[in-house]
XYZ file of C-alpha atoms in Angstrom:
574
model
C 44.237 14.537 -14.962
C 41.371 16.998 -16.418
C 42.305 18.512 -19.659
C 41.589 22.485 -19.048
C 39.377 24.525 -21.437
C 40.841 27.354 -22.426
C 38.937 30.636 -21.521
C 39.679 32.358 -24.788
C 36.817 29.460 -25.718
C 34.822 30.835 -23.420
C 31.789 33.462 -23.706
C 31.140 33.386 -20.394
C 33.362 31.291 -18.097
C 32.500 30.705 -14.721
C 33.753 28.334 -12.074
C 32.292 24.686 -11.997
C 31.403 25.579 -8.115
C 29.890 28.309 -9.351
C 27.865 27.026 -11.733
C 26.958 23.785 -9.787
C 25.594 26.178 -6.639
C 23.853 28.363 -9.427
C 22.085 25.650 -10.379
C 20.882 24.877 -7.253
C 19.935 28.407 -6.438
C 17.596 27.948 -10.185
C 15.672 24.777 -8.611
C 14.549 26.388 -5.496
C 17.211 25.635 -3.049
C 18.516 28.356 -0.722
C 20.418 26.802 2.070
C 22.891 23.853 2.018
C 23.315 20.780 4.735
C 26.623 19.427 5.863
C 29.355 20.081 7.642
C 33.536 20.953 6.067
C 36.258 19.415 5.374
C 39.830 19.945 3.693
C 38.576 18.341 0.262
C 35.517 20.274 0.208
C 36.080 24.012 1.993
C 37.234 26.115 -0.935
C 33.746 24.831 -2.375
C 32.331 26.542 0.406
C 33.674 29.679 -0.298
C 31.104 29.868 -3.436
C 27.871 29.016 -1.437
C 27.357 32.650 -0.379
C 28.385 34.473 -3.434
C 25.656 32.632 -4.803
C 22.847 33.935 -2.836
C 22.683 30.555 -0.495
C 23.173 29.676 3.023
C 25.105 27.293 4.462
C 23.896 25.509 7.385
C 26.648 23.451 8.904
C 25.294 20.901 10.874
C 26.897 18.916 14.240
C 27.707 15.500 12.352
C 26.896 14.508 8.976
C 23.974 11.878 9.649
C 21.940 15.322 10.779
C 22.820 16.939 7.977
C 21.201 14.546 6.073
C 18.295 14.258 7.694
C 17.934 18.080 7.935
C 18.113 17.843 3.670
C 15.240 15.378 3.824
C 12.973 17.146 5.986
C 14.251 20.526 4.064
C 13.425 18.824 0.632
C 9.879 17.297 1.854
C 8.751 21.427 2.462
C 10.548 23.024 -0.678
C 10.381 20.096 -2.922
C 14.356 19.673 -3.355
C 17.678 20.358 -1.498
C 21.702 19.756 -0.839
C 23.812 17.924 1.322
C 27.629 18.807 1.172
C 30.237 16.220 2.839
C 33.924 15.551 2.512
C 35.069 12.339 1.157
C 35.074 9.382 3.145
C 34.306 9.740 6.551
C 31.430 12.658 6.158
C 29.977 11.119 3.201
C 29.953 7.627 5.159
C 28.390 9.391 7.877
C 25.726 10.597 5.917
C 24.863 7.428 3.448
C 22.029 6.021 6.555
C 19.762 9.413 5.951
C 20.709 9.460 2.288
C 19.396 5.999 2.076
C 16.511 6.828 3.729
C 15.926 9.897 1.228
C 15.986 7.200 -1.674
C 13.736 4.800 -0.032
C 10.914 6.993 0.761
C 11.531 9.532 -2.822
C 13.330 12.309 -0.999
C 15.040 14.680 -3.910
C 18.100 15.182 -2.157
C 21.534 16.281 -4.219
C 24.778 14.965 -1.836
C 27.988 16.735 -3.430
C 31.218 15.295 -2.028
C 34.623 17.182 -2.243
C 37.042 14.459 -3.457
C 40.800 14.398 -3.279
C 42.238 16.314 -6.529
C 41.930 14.295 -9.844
C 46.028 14.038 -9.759
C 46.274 12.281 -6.344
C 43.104 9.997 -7.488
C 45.668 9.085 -10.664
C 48.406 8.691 -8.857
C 46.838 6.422 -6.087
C 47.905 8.589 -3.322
C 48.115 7.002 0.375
C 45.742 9.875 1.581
C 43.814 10.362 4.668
C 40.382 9.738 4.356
C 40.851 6.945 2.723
C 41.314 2.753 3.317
C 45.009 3.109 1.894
C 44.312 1.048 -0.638
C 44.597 3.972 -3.907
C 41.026 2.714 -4.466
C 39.152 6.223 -4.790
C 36.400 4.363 -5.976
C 34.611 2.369 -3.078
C 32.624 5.523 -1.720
C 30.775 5.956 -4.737
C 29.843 2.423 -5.401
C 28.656 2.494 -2.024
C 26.360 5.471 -2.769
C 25.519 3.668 -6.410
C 22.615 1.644 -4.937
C 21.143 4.405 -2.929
C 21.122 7.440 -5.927
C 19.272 7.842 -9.147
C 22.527 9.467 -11.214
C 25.851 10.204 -10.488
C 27.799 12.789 -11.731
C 31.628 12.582 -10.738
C 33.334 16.393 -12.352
C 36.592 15.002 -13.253
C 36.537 16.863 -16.544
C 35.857 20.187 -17.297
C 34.281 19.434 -20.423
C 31.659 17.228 -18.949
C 30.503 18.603 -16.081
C 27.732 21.217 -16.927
C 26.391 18.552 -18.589
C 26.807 16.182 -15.340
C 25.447 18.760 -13.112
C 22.219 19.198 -15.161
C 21.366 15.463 -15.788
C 21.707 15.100 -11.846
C 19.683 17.722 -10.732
C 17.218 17.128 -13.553
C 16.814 13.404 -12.115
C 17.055 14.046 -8.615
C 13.959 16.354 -9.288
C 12.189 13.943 -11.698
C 12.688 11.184 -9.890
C 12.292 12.177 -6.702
C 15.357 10.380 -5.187
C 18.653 11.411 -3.893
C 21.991 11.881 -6.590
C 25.244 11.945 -6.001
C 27.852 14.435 -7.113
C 32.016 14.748 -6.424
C 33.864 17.421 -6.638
C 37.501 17.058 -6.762
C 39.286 19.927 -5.247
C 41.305 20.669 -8.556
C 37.978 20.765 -9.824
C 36.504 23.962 -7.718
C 38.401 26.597 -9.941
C 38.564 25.084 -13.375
C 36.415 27.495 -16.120
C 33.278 25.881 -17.738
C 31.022 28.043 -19.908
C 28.490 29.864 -18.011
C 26.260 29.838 -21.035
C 23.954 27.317 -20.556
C 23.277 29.062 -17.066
C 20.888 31.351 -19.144
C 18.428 28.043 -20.063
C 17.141 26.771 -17.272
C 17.392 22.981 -16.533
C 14.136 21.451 -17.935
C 12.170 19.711 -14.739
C 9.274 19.022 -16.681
C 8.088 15.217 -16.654
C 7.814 13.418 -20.005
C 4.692 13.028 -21.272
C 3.083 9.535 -21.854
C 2.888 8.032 -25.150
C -0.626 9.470 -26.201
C -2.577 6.431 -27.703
C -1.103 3.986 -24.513
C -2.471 7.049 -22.314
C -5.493 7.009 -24.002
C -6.316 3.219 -23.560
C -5.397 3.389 -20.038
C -7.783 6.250 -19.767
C -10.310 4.289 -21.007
C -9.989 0.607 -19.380
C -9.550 3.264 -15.791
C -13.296 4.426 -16.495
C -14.669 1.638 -17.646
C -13.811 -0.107 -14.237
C -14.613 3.443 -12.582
C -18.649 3.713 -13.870
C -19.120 0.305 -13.172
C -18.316 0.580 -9.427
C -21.283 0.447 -7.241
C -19.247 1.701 -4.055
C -15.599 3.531 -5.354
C -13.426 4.878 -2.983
C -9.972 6.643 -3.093
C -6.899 5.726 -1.078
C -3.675 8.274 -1.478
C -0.273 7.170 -0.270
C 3.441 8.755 -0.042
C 4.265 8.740 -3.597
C 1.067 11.529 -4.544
C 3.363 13.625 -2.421
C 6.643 12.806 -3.477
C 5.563 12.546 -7.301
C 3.994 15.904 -7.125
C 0.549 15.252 -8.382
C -1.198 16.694 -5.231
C -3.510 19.743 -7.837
C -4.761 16.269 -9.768
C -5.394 14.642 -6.571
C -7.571 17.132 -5.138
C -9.113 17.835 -8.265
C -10.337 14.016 -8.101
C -11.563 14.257 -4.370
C -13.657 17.267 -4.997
C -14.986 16.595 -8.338
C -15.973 12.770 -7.703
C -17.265 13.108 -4.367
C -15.942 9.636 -3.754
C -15.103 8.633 0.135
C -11.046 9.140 0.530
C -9.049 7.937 2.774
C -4.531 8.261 3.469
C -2.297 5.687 4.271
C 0.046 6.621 7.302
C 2.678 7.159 4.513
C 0.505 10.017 3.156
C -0.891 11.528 5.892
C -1.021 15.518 4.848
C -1.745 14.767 1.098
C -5.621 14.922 1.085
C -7.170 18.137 2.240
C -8.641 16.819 5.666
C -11.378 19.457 5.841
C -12.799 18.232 3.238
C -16.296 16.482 3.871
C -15.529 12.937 1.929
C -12.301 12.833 4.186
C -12.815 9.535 6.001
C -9.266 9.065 7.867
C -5.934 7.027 7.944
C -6.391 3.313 6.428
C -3.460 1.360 7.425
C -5.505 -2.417 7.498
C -6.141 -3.457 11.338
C -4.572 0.148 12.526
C -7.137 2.236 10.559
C -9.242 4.599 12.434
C -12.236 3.742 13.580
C -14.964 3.047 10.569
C -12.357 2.927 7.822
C -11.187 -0.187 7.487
C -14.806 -1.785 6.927
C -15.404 1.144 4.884
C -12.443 0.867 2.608
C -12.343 -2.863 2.134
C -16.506 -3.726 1.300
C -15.371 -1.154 -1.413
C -15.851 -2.791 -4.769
C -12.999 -0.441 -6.804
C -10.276 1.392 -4.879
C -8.065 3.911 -6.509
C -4.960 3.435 -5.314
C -2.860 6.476 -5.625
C 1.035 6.564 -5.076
C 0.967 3.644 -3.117
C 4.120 1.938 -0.982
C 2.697 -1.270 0.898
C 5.406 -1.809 3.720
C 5.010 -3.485 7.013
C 4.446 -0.442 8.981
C 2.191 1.609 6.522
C 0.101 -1.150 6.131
C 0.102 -1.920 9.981
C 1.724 -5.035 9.619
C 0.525 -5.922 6.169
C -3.106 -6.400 7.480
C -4.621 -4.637 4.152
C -7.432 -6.471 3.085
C -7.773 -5.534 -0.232
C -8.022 -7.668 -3.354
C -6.086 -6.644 -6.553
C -9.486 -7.647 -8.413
C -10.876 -4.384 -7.134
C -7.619 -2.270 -7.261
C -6.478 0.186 -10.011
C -2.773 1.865 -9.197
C -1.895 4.852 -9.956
C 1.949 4.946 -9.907
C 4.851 7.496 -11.725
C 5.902 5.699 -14.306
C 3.018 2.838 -14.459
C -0.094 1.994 -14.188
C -2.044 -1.466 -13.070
C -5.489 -2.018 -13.590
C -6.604 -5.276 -11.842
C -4.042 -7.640 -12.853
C -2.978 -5.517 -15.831
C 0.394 -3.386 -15.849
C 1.218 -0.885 -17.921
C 4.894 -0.155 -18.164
C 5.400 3.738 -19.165
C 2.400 5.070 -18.468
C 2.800 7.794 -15.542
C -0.052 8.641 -13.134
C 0.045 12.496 -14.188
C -1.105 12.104 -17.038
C -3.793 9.291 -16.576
C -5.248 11.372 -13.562
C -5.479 14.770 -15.689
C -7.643 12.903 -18.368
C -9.952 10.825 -15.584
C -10.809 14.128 -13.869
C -11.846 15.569 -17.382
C -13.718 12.464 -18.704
C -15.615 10.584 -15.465
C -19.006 12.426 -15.363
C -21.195 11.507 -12.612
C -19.921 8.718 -10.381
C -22.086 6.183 -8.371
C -21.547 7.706 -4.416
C -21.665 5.914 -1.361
C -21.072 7.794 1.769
C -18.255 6.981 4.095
C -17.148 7.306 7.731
C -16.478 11.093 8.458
C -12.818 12.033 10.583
C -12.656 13.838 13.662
C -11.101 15.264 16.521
C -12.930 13.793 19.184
C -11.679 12.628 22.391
C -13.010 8.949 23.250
C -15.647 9.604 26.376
C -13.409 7.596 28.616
C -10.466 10.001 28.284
C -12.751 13.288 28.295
C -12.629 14.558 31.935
C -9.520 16.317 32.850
C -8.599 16.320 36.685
C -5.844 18.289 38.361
C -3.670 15.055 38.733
C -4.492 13.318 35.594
C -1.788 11.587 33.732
C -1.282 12.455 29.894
C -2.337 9.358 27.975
C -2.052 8.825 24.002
C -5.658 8.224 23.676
C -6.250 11.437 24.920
C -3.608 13.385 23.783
C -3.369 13.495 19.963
C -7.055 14.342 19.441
C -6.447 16.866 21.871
C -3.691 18.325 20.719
C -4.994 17.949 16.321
C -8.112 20.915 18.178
C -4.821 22.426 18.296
C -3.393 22.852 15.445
C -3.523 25.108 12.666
C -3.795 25.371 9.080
C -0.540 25.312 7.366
C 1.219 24.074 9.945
C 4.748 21.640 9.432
C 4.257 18.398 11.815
C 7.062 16.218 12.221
C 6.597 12.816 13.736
C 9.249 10.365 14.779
C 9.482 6.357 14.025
C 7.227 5.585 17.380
C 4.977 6.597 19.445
C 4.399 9.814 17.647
C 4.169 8.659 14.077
C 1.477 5.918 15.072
C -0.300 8.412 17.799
C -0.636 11.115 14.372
C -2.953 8.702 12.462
C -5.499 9.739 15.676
C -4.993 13.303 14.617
C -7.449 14.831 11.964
C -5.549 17.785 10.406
C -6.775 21.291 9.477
C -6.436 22.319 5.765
C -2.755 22.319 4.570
C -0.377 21.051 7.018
C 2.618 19.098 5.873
C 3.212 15.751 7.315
C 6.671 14.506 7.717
C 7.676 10.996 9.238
C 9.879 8.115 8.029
C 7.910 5.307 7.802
C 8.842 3.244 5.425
C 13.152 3.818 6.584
C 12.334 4.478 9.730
C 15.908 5.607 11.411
C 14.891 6.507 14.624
C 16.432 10.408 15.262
C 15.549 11.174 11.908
C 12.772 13.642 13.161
C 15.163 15.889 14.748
C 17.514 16.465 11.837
C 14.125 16.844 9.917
C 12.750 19.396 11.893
C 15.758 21.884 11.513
C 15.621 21.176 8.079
C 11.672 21.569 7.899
C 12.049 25.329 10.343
C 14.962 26.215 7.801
C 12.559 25.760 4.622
C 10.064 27.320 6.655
C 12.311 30.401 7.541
C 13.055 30.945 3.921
C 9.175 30.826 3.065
C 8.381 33.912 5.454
C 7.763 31.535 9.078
C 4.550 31.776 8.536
C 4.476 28.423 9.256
C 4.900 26.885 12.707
C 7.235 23.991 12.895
C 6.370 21.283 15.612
C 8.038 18.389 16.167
C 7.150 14.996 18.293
C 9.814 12.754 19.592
C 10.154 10.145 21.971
C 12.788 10.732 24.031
C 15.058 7.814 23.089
C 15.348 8.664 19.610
C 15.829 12.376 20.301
C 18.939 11.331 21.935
C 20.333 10.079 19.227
C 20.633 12.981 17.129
C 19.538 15.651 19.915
C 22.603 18.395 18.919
C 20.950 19.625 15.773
C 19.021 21.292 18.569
C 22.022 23.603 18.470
C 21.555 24.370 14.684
C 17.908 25.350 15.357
C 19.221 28.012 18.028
C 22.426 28.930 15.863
C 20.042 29.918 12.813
C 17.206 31.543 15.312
C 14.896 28.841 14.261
C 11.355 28.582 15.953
C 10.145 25.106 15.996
C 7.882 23.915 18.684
C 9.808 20.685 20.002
C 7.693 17.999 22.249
C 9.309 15.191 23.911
C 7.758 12.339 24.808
C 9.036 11.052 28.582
C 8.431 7.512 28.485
C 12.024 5.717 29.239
C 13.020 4.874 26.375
C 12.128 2.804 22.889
C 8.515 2.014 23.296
C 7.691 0.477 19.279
C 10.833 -2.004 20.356
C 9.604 -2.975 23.790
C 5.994 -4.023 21.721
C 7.894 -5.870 19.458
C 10.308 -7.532 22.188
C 11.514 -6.893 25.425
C 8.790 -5.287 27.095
C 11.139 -5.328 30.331
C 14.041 -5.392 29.471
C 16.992 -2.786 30.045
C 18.621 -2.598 25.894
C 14.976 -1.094 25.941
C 15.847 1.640 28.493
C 17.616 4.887 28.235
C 19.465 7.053 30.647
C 16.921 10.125 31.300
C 17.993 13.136 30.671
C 17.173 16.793 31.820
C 15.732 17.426 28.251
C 14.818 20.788 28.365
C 17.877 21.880 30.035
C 19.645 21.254 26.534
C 18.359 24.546 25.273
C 20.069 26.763 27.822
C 23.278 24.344 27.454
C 23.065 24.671 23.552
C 23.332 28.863 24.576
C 19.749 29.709 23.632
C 18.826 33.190 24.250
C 16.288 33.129 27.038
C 14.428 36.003 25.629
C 14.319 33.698 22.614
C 13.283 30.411 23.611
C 11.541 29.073 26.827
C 10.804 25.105 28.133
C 8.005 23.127 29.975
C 7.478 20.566 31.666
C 4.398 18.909 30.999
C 3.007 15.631 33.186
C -1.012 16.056 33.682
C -3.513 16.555 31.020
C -4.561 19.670 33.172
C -0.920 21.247 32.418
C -0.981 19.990 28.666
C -4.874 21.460 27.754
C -3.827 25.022 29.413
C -0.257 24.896 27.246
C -2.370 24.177 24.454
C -4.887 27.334 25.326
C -1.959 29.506 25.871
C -1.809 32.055 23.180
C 1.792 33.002 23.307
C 3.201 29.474 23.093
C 0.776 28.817 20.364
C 1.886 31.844 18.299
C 5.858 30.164 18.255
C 7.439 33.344 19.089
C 10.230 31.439 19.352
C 11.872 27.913 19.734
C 9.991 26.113 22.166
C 10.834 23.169 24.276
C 8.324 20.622 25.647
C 8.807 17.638 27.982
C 6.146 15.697 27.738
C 5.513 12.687 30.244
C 3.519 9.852 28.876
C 3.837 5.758 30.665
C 6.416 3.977 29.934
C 4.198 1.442 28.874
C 1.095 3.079 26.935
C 1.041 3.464 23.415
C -1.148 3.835 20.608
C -3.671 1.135 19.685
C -2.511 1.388 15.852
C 1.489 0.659 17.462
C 0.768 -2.351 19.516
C -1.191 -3.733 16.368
C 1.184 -3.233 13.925
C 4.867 -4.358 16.584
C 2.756 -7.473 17.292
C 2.707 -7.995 13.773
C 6.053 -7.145 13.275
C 7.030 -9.149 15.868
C 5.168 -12.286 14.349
C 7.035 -11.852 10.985
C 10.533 -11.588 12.616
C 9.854 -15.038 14.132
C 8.943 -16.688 10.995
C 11.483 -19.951 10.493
């Protein structure tokens, strides 16, 4: 049992809910994920009276999805479960936060210290008195873990989490047992905020870095730069640009970090993803005879099936807390820093040109007849003339996320996907989450989603959340019968590939939309999509906006079949 602090101790006491959602409210975050339950709703109570909202989701596993794709816009945010069966519910999109560097902070309420002592037979648990087994569950899949059993301890607790969640990038994990809620800490340290800043590297191993990075750098006849996930996610985005603009060198994303590079930008060459690159790129990238590698995460899918062909001879990383040059590691030394000190010190660079990214339609898929079907080729040039600086796109495991690396983006939209996880649903949770953060930031930012249509049934309520918080996301669903990526892979025919169809946009009049708030389509020709696309009023997102959007069952994007052969090839290894 918690040994009390007495108040008379106290300058300024304050609730340990209180100060834990204060906290929060200091790094940025203004709404909170999750949905109650008994050992966590007089926690709740304090998430207004501090100046945040709380969202409350339809299941858990939305909830924390909604976090990720709320995190990936404001740089952090908060899941709240119950013990047990929420938090369990949660763990798949919390594991996906700390696979692809997500900052997400999951509080559970616990059972009260006393009834952990005592080994109580309570519900929510595997009546075993083992209160234990939850967190190590979660142990693997955070970067600290705070559990407030003691007064004493847990300002401190709350601090080191959020400080690491933020630092790291990567999801923590915090209980709060019910006896907990109430108990006085001192409200003192509330008036220093929580330090976020990143340790700096140790100056003379910076400094040799530095130098072995240029010396490799002048050298270079044909440098490029390639920028993955971890730019994003490691918040080093100014340096980045900085780079691109001041070297002049050819840069190219990885489907992973699609959104990080200014795509205006004329030295923008396109996605490289090996075999799945755009067209141009991949010869481009790898007759390069130095590549800086920045933030990089070389899975199947972001690498199209691990097709990269890219020697480590010609290869300096760039990474948050190392750095390998050629063959040489460097424990300790974080990217930040190393970047800062390149831009200043490189000088001229020797420039060759590389291919340039656009929006064009391929001539085959150009004319547009009254009965023309809507094909992938054609639509996601098509619809990147379409969008607009700024804006949030969200792209599902499938169709969408492979069909995106087609689409050249206007200056400052934020990419979200899940390809390195890749829970199919995620998007949808993702996009509430993304249209919250966007809310808070003044919506002057459309939200737009792309799903297929068998993954937005998996999580497809959070569609409610959008309407209960008058959210205005523009939501396109791909009609194709079902899970296309996994027909590629295997099963082309075959019905654990198929879905019951749905009347999709129906869901947003049977969710209680407002009609005067939303409005649905149905899309099926290219004819109907290019006039949605020209339509002023749909483009301005007055609203939430529902699309059904018919596509073959069996077309897909090049960069998809490439990349599920592949996959399929390395699932059949003996």
């Amino acid at each position: 049992m918690a040994t009390d602090i007495r108040t008379s101790e106290l300058k300024s006491p304050v609730d340990v809910a209180e100060y834990l959602f204060r906290r929060l409210h200091e790094v940025g975050i203004r709404a909170i994920h999750g949905v109650p339950g008994d050992y966590n709703l007089v926690a709740l109570d304090y998430i207004r009276r501090t100046g945040l909202t709380w969202v409350g989701n339809c299941n858990e596993l939305n909830a924390g999805y909604a976090a990720d794709g709320y995190a990936r816009v404001k740089g952090i945010s908060a899941i709240l479960t119950t013990f047990g069966v929420g938090e369990l519910s949660a763990i798949n999109a919390i594991a996906g936060a700390y696979s692809e560097y997500v900052p997400v902070v999951h509080i559970v309420g616990t059972p009260s210290t006393i009834s952990q002592r005592d080994g109580m037979l309570l519900h929510h648990t595997l009546g075993n008195g083992n209160f234990d087994v939850f967190a190590n569950m979660n142990r693997d899949i955070s970067c600290a873990m705070g559990k407030l059993n003691d007064p004493h301890e847990a300002a401190m607790l709350i601090d080191h989490a959020i400080r690491e969640c933020w630092v790291q990038s990567r999801p923590v994990y915090i209980t709060l047992p019910t006896d907990m809620v109430q108990k006085k800490i001192e409200g003192e340290r509330l008036k220093t905020p929580i330090d976020l800043e990143y340790p700096d590297n140790q100056l003379e191993k910076e400094d040799y870095v530095v130098d072995v990075v240029l010396k490799y750098l002048h050298a270079a006849k044909n440098p490029v730069i390639l920028v993955d996930a971890c730019a994003v996610r490691h918040r080093v985005l100014d340096e980045v640009h900085e780079l691109v603009q001041k070297s002049n060198l050819p840069t190219f994303v990885t489907p992973m970090g699609k959104g990080a590079v200014n795509e205006t930008l004329p030295t923008y060459g396109g996605v490289y993803a090996g075999d799945g690159s755009n067209p141009g790129v991949r010869e481009r990238l790898e007759s390069s005879d130095l590549i800086l590698s920045i933030g990089a995460i070389k899975s199947d899918f972001n690498t199209a099936g691990f097709t990269y062909r890219i020697s480590q001879l010609s290869t300096i990383d760039f990474h948050s807390d190392y750095m390998r040059v050629r063959y040489s590691e460097y424990p300790g030394v974080r990217m930040k820093g190393v970047l800062r000190k390149v831009i200043d010190q490189m000088g001229n660079l020797k420039v060759q040109p590389g291919p340039v990214a656009n929006n064009e339609i391929p001539k085959e898929d150009r004319h547009i007849s009254k009965d023309q079907i809507i094909n992938h080729a054609w639509f996601w040039p098509r619809m990147g003339q379409w969008l607009r600086p700024k804006d949030i796109v969200i792209t599902e495991t499938g169709t969408a996320n492979f069909g995106i690396w087609e689409t050249k983006f206007p200056e400052g939209v934020t990419a979200l996907s899940q390809v390195l996880w890749g829970s199919i649903g995620y998007s949808v949770g993702a996009c509430q989450g993304a249209a919250m953060a966007a809310k808070e930031l003044g919506n002057t930012r459309r939200t737009i989603l792309f799903v297929g249509d068998g993954s937005f049934e998996l999580t497809a309520q959070e569609l409610s959340t959008m309407i209960r918080h008058d959210l205005k996301p523009i939501i396109f669903v791909i009609c194709n019968e079902g899970y296309t990526i996994e027909r590629y892979i295997h099963g082309m025919d075959e019905s654990y590939n198929d879905i019951q169809t749905w009347k999709y946009k129906d869901l947003v009049a049977a969710f209680g939309a407002d009609p005067k708030k939303s409005k649905t389509f149905q899309i099926k020709t290219k004819q109907e999509a290019h006039d949605l696309f020209n339509d002023k009023e749909f483009s301005s997102a007055p609203y939430l906006q529902f699309v059904e959007l018919y596509m073959p069952k069996e077309d897909a994007p090049v960069a998809l079949k490439l990349t599920a052969e592949a996959s399929a090839k390395n699932n059949e290894k003996q």
